Short mmCIF file of N, CA, C and O in Angstrom, two decimals:
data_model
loop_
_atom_site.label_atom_id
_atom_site.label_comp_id
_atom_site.label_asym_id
_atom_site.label_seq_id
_atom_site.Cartn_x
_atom_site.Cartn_y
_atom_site.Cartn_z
N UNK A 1 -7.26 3.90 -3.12
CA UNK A 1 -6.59 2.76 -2.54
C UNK A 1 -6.39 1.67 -3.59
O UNK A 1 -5.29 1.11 -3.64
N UNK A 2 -7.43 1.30 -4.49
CA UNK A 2 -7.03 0.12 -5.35
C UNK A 2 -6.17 0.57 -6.32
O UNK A 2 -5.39 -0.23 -6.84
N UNK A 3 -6.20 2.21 -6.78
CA UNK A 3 -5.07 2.53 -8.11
C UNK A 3 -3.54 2.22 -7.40
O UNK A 3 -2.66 1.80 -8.14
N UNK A 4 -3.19 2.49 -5.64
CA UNK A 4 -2.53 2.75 -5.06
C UNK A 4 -1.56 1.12 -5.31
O UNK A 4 -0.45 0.79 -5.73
N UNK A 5 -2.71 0.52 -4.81
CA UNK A 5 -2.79 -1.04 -4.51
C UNK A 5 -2.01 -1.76 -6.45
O UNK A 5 -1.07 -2.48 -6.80
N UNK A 6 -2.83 -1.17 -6.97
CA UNK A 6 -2.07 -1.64 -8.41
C UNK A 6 -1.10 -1.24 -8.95
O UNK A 6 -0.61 -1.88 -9.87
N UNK A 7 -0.47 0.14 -8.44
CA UNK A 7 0.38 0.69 -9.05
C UNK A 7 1.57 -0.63 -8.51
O UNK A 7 2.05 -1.42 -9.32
N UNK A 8 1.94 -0.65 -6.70
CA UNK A 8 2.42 -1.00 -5.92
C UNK A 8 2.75 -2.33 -6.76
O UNK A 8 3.89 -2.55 -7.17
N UNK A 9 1.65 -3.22 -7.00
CA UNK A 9 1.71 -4.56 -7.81
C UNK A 9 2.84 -4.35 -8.85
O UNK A 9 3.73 -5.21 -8.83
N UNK A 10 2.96 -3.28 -9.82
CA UNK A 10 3.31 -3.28 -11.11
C UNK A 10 4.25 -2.68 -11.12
O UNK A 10 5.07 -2.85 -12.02
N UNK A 11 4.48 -1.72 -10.06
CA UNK A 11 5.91 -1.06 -9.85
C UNK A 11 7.28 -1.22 -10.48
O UNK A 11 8.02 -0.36 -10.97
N UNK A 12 7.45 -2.71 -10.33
CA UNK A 12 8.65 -3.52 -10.02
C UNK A 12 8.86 -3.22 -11.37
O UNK A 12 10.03 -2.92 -11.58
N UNK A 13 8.16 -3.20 -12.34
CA UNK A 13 7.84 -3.55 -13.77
C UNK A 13 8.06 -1.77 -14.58
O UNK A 13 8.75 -1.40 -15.54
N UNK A 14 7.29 -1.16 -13.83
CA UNK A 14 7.09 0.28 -14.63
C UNK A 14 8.59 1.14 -14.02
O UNK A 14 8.82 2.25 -14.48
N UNK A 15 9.33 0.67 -13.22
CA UNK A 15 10.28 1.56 -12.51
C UNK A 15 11.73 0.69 -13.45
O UNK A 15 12.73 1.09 -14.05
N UNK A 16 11.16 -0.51 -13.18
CA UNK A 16 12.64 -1.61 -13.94
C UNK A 16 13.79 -1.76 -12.62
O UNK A 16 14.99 -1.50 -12.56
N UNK A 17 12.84 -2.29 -11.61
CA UNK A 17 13.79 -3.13 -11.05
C UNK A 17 13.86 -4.16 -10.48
O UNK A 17 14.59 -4.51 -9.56
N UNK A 18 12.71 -4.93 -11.30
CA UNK A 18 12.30 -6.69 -11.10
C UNK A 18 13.40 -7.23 -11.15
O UNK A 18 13.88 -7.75 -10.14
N UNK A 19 14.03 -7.22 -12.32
CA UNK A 19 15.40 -7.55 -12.05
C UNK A 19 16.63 -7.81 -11.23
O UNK A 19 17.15 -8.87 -10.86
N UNK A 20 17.00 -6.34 -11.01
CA UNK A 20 17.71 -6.63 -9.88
C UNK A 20 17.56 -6.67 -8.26
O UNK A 20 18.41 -6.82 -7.38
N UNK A 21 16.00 -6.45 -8.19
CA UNK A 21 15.49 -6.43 -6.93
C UNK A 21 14.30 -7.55 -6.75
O UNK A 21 13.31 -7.40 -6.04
N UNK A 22 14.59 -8.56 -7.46
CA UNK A 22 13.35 -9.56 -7.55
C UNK A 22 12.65 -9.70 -5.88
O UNK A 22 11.42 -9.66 -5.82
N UNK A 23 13.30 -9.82 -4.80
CA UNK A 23 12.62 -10.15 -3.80
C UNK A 23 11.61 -8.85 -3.70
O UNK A 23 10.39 -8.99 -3.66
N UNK A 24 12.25 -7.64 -3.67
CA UNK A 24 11.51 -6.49 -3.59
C UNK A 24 10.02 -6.21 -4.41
O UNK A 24 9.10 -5.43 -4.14
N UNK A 25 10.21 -7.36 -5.73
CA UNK A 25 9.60 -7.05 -6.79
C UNK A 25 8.43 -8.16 -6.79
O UNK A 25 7.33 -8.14 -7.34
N UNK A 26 8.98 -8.99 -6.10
CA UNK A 26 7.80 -10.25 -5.48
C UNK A 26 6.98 -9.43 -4.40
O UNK A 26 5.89 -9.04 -4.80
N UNK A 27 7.35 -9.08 -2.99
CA UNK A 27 7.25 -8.08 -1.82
C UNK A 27 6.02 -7.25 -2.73
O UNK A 27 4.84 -7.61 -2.68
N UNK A 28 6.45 -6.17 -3.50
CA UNK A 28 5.49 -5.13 -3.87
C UNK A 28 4.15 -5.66 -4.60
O UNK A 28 2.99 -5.24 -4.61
N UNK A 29 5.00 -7.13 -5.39
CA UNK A 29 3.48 -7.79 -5.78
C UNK A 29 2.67 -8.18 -4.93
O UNK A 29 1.63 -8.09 -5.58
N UNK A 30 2.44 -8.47 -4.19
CA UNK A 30 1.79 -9.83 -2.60
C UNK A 30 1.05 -8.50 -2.50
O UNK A 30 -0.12 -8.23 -2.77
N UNK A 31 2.27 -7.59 -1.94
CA UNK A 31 1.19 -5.71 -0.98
C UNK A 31 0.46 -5.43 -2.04
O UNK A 31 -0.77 -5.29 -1.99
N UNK A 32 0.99 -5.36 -2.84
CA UNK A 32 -0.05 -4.34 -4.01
C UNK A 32 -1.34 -5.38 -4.39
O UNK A 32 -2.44 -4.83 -4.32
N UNK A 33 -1.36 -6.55 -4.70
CA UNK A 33 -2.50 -7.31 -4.91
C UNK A 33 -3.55 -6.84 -3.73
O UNK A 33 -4.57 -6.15 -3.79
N UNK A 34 -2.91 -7.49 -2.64
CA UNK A 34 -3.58 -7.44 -1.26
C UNK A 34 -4.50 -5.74 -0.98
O UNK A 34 -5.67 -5.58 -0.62
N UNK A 35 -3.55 -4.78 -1.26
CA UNK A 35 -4.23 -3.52 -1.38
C UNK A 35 -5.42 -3.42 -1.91
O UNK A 35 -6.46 -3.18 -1.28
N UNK A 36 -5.29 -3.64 -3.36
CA UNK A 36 -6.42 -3.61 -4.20
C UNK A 36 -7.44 -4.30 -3.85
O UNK A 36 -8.58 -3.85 -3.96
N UNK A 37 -7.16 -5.60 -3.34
CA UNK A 37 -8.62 -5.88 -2.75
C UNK A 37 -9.13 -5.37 -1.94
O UNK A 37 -10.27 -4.91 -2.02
N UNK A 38 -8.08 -5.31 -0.49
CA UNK A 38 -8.89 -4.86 0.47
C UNK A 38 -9.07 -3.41 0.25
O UNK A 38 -9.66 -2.91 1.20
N UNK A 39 -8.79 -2.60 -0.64
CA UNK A 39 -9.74 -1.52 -1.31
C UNK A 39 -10.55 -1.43 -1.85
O UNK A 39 -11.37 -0.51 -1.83
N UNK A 40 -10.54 -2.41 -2.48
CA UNK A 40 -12.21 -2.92 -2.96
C UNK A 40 -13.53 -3.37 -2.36
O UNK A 40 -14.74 -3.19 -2.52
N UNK A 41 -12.46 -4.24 -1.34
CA UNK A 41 -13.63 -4.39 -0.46
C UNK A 41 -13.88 -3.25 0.46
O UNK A 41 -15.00 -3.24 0.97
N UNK A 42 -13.27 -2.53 0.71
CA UNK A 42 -13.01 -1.02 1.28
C UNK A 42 -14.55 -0.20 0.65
O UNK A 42 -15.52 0.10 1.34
N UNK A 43 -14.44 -0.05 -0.32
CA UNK A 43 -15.12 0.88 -1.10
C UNK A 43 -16.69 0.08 -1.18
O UNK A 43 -17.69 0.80 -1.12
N UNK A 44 -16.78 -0.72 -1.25
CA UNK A 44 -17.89 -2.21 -1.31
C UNK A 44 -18.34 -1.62 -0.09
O UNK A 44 -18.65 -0.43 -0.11
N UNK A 45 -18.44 -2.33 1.05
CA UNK A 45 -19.13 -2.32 2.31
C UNK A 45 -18.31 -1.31 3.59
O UNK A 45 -17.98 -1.85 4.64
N UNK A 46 -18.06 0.08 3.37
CA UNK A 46 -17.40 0.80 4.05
C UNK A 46 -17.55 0.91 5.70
O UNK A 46 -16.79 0.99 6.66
N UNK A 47 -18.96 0.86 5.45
CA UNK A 47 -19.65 0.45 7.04
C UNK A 47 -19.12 -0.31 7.97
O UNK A 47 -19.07 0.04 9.15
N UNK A 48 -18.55 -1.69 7.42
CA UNK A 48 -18.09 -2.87 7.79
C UNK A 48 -16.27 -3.09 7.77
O UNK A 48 -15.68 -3.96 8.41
N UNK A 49 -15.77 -2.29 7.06
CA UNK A 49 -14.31 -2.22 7.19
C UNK A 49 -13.84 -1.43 7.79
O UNK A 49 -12.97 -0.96 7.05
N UNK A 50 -13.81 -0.85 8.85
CA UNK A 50 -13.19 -0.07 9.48
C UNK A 50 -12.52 -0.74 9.96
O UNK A 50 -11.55 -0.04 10.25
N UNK A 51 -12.27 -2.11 10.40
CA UNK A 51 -10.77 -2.47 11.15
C UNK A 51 -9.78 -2.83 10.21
O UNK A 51 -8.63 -2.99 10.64
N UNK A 52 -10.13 -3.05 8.43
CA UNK A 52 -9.60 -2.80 7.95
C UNK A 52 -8.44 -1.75 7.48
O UNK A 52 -7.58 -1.90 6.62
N UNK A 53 -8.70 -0.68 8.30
CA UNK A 53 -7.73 0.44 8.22
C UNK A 53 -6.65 0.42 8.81
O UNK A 53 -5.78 1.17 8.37
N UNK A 54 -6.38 -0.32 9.84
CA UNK A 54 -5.39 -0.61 10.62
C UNK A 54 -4.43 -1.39 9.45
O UNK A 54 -3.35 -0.91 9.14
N UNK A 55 -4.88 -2.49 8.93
CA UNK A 55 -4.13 -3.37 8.18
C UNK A 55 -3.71 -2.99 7.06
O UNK A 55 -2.66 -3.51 6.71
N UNK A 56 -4.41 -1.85 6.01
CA UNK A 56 -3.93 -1.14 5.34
C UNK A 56 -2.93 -0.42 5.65
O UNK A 56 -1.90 -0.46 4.98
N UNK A 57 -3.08 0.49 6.90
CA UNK A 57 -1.90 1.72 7.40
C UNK A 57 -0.61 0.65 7.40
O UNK A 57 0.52 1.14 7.33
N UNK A 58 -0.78 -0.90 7.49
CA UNK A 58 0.25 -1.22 8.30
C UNK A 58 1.10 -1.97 6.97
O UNK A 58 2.31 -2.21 6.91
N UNK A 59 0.10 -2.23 5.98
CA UNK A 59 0.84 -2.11 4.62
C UNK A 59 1.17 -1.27 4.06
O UNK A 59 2.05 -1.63 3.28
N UNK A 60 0.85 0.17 3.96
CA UNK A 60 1.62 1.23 3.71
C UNK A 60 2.99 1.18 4.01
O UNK A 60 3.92 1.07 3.21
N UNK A 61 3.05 1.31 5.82
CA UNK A 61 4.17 1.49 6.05
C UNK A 61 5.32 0.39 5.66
O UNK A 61 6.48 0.79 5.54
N UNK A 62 4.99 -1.11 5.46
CA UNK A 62 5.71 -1.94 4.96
C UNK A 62 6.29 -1.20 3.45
O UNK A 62 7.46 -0.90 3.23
N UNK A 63 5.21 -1.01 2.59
CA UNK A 63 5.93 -0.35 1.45
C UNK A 63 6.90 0.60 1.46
O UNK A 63 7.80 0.78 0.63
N UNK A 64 6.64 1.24 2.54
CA UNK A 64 7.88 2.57 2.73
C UNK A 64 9.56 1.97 3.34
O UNK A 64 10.69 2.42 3.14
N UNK A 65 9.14 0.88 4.07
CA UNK A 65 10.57 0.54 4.47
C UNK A 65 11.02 -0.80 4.05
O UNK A 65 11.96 -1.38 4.58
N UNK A 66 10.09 -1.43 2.74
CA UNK A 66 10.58 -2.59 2.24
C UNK A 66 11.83 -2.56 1.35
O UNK A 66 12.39 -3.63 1.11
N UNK A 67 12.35 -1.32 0.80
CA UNK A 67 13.79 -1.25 -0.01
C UNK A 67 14.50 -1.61 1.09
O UNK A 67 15.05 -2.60 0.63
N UNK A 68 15.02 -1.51 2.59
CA UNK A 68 15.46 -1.70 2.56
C UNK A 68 15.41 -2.89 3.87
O UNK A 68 16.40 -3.08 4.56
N UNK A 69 14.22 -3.58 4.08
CA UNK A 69 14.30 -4.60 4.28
C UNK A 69 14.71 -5.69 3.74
O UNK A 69 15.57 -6.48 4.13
N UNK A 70 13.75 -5.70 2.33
CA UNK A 70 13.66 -6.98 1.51
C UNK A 70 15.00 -6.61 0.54
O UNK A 70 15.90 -7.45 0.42
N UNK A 71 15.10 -5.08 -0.25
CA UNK A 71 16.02 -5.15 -0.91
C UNK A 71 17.75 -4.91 -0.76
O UNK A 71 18.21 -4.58 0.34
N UNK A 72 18.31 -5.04 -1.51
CA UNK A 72 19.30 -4.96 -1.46
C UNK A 72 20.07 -3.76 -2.12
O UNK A 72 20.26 -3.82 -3.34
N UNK A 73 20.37 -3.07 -1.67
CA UNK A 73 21.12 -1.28 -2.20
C UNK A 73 20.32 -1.15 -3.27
O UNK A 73 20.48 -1.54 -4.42
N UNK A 74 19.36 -0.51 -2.73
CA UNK A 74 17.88 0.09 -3.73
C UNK A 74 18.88 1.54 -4.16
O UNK A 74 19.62 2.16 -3.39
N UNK A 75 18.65 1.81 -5.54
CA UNK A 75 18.41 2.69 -6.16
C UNK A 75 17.88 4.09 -5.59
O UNK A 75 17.61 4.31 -4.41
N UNK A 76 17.80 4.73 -6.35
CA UNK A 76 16.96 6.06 -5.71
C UNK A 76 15.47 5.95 -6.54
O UNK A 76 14.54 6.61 -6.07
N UNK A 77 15.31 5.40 -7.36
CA UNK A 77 14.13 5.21 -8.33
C UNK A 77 13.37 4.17 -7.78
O UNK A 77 12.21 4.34 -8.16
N UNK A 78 13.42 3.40 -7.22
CA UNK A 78 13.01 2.32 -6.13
C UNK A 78 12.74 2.75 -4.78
O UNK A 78 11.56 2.66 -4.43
N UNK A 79 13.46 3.13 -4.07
CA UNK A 79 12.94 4.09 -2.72
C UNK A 79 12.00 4.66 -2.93
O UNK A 79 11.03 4.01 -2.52
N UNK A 80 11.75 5.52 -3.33
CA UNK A 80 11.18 7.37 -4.11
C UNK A 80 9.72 5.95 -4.41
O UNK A 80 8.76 5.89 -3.64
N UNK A 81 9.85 5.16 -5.39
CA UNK A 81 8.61 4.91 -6.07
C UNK A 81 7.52 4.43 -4.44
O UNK A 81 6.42 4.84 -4.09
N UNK A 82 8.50 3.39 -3.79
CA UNK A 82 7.95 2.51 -2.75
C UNK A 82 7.73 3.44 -1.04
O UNK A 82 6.95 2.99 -0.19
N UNK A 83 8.27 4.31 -0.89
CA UNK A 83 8.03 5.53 -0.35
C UNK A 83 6.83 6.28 -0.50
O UNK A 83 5.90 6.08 0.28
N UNK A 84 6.72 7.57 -1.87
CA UNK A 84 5.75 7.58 -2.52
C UNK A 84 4.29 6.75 -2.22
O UNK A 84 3.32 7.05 -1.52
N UNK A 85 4.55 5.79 -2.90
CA UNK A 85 3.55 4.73 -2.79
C UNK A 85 2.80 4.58 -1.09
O UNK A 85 1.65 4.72 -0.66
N UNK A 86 3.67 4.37 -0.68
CA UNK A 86 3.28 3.85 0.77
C UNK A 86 3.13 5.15 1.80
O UNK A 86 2.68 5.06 2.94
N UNK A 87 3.49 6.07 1.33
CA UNK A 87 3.04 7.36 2.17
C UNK A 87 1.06 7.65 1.60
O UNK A 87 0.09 7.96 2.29
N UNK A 88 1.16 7.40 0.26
CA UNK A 88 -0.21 7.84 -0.45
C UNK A 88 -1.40 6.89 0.35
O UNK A 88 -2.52 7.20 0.75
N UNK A 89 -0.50 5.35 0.41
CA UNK A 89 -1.50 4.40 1.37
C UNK A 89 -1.59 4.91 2.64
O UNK A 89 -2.66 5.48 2.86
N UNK A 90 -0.85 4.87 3.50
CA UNK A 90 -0.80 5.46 4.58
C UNK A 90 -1.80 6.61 4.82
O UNK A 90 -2.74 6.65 5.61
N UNK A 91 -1.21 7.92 3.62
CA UNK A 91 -2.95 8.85 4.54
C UNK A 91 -3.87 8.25 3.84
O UNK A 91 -4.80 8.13 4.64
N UNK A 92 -4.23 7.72 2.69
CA UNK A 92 -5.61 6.86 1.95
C UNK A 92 -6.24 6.36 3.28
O UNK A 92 -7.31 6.82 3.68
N UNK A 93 -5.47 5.30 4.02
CA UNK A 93 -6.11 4.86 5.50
C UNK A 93 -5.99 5.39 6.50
O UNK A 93 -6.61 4.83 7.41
N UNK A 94 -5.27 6.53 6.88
CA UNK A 94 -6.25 7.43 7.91
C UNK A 94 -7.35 8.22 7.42
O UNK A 94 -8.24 8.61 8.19
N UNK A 95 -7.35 8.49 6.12
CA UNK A 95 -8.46 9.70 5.94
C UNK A 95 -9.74 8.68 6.10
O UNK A 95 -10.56 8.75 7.02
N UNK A 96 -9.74 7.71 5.02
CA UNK A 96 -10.87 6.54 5.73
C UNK A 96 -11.45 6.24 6.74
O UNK A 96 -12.65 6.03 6.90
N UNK A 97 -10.12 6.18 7.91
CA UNK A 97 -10.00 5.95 9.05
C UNK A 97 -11.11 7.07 9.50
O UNK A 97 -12.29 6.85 9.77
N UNK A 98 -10.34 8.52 9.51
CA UNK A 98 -11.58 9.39 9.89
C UNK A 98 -12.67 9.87 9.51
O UNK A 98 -13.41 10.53 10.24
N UNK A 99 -12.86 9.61 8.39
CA UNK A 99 -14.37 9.71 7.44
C UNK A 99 -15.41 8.53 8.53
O UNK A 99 -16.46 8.61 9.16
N UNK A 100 -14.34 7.49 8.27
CA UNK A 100 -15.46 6.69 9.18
C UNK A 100 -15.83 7.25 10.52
O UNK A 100 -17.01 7.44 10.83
N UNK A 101 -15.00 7.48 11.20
CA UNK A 101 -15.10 8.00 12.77
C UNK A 101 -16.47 8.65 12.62
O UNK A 101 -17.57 8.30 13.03
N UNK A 102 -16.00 9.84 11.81
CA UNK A 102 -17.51 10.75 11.61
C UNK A 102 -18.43 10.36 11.77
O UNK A 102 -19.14 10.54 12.76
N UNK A 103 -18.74 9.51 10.53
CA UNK A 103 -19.85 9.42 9.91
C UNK A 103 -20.62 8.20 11.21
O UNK A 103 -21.79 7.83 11.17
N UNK A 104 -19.80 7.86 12.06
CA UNK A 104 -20.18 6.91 12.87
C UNK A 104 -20.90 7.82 14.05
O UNK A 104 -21.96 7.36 14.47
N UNK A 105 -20.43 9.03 14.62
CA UNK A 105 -20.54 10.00 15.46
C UNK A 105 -22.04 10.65 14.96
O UNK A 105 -22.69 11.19 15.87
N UNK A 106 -22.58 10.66 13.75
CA UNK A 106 -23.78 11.05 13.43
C UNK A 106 -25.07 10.34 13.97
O UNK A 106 -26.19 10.75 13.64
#
C-alpha cells in the first residue's frame, strides 16, 4: 500500500503528464500522499485500522476514474498508469480487508 501510495504521488512525474494534466497531477499527488500514510499507519497498528479499508478501497477507485474526472483527454499512458494503480489499491484493501476478518474470527 505505501509503494502503491508513492508511486500514485509521483506518477504525474514518471509517466510525463504534469504538464498537460496538472489538475490530474495535483489529484494523484493529495491520493498518493494520503495512501502512503494511511498505509503506514495500516501496517503500524493493523488491529486498529480496519475501518480504514473502506477509505482506502474508496481511494483506489478514485484513482481509476480520476483521468477522466479531473482530466482532460487523458492519453493512454495516463489511464493505464492511474487504472493500474488504483486496481493494485483496490485489492491491497480488500485482501487487508480479509486478512483482518480472519484473524478477528480466531
Amino acid at each position: 500500500m505505501i509503494l502503491a501510495g508513492i508511486y500514485a504521488a509521483i506518477s504525474a512525474w514518471t509517466v510525463h503528464f504534469s504538464a498537460t494534466q496538472p489538475a490530474l497531477a495535483i489529484s494523484n499527488l493529495v491520493v498518493g500522499i494520503a495512501l502512503a500514510v494511511l498505509g503506514l499507519c495500516m501496517s503500524m497498528v493493523p488491529e486498529r485500522s480496519q475501518d480504514l479499508n473502506f477509505v482506502v478501497l474508496l481511494m483506489g477507485a478514485w484513482l481509476i476514474i480520476a483521468p477522466w474526472v479531473v482530466g482532460q483527454s487523458p492519453d493512454t499512458g495516463t489511464i493505464l498508469s492511474n487504472v493500474i494503480t488504483g486496481a493494485c489499491v483496490c485489492l491491497f484493501s480488500l485482501t487487508a480487508g480479509g486478512l483482518l476478518m480472519t484473524k478477528r474470527r480466531t
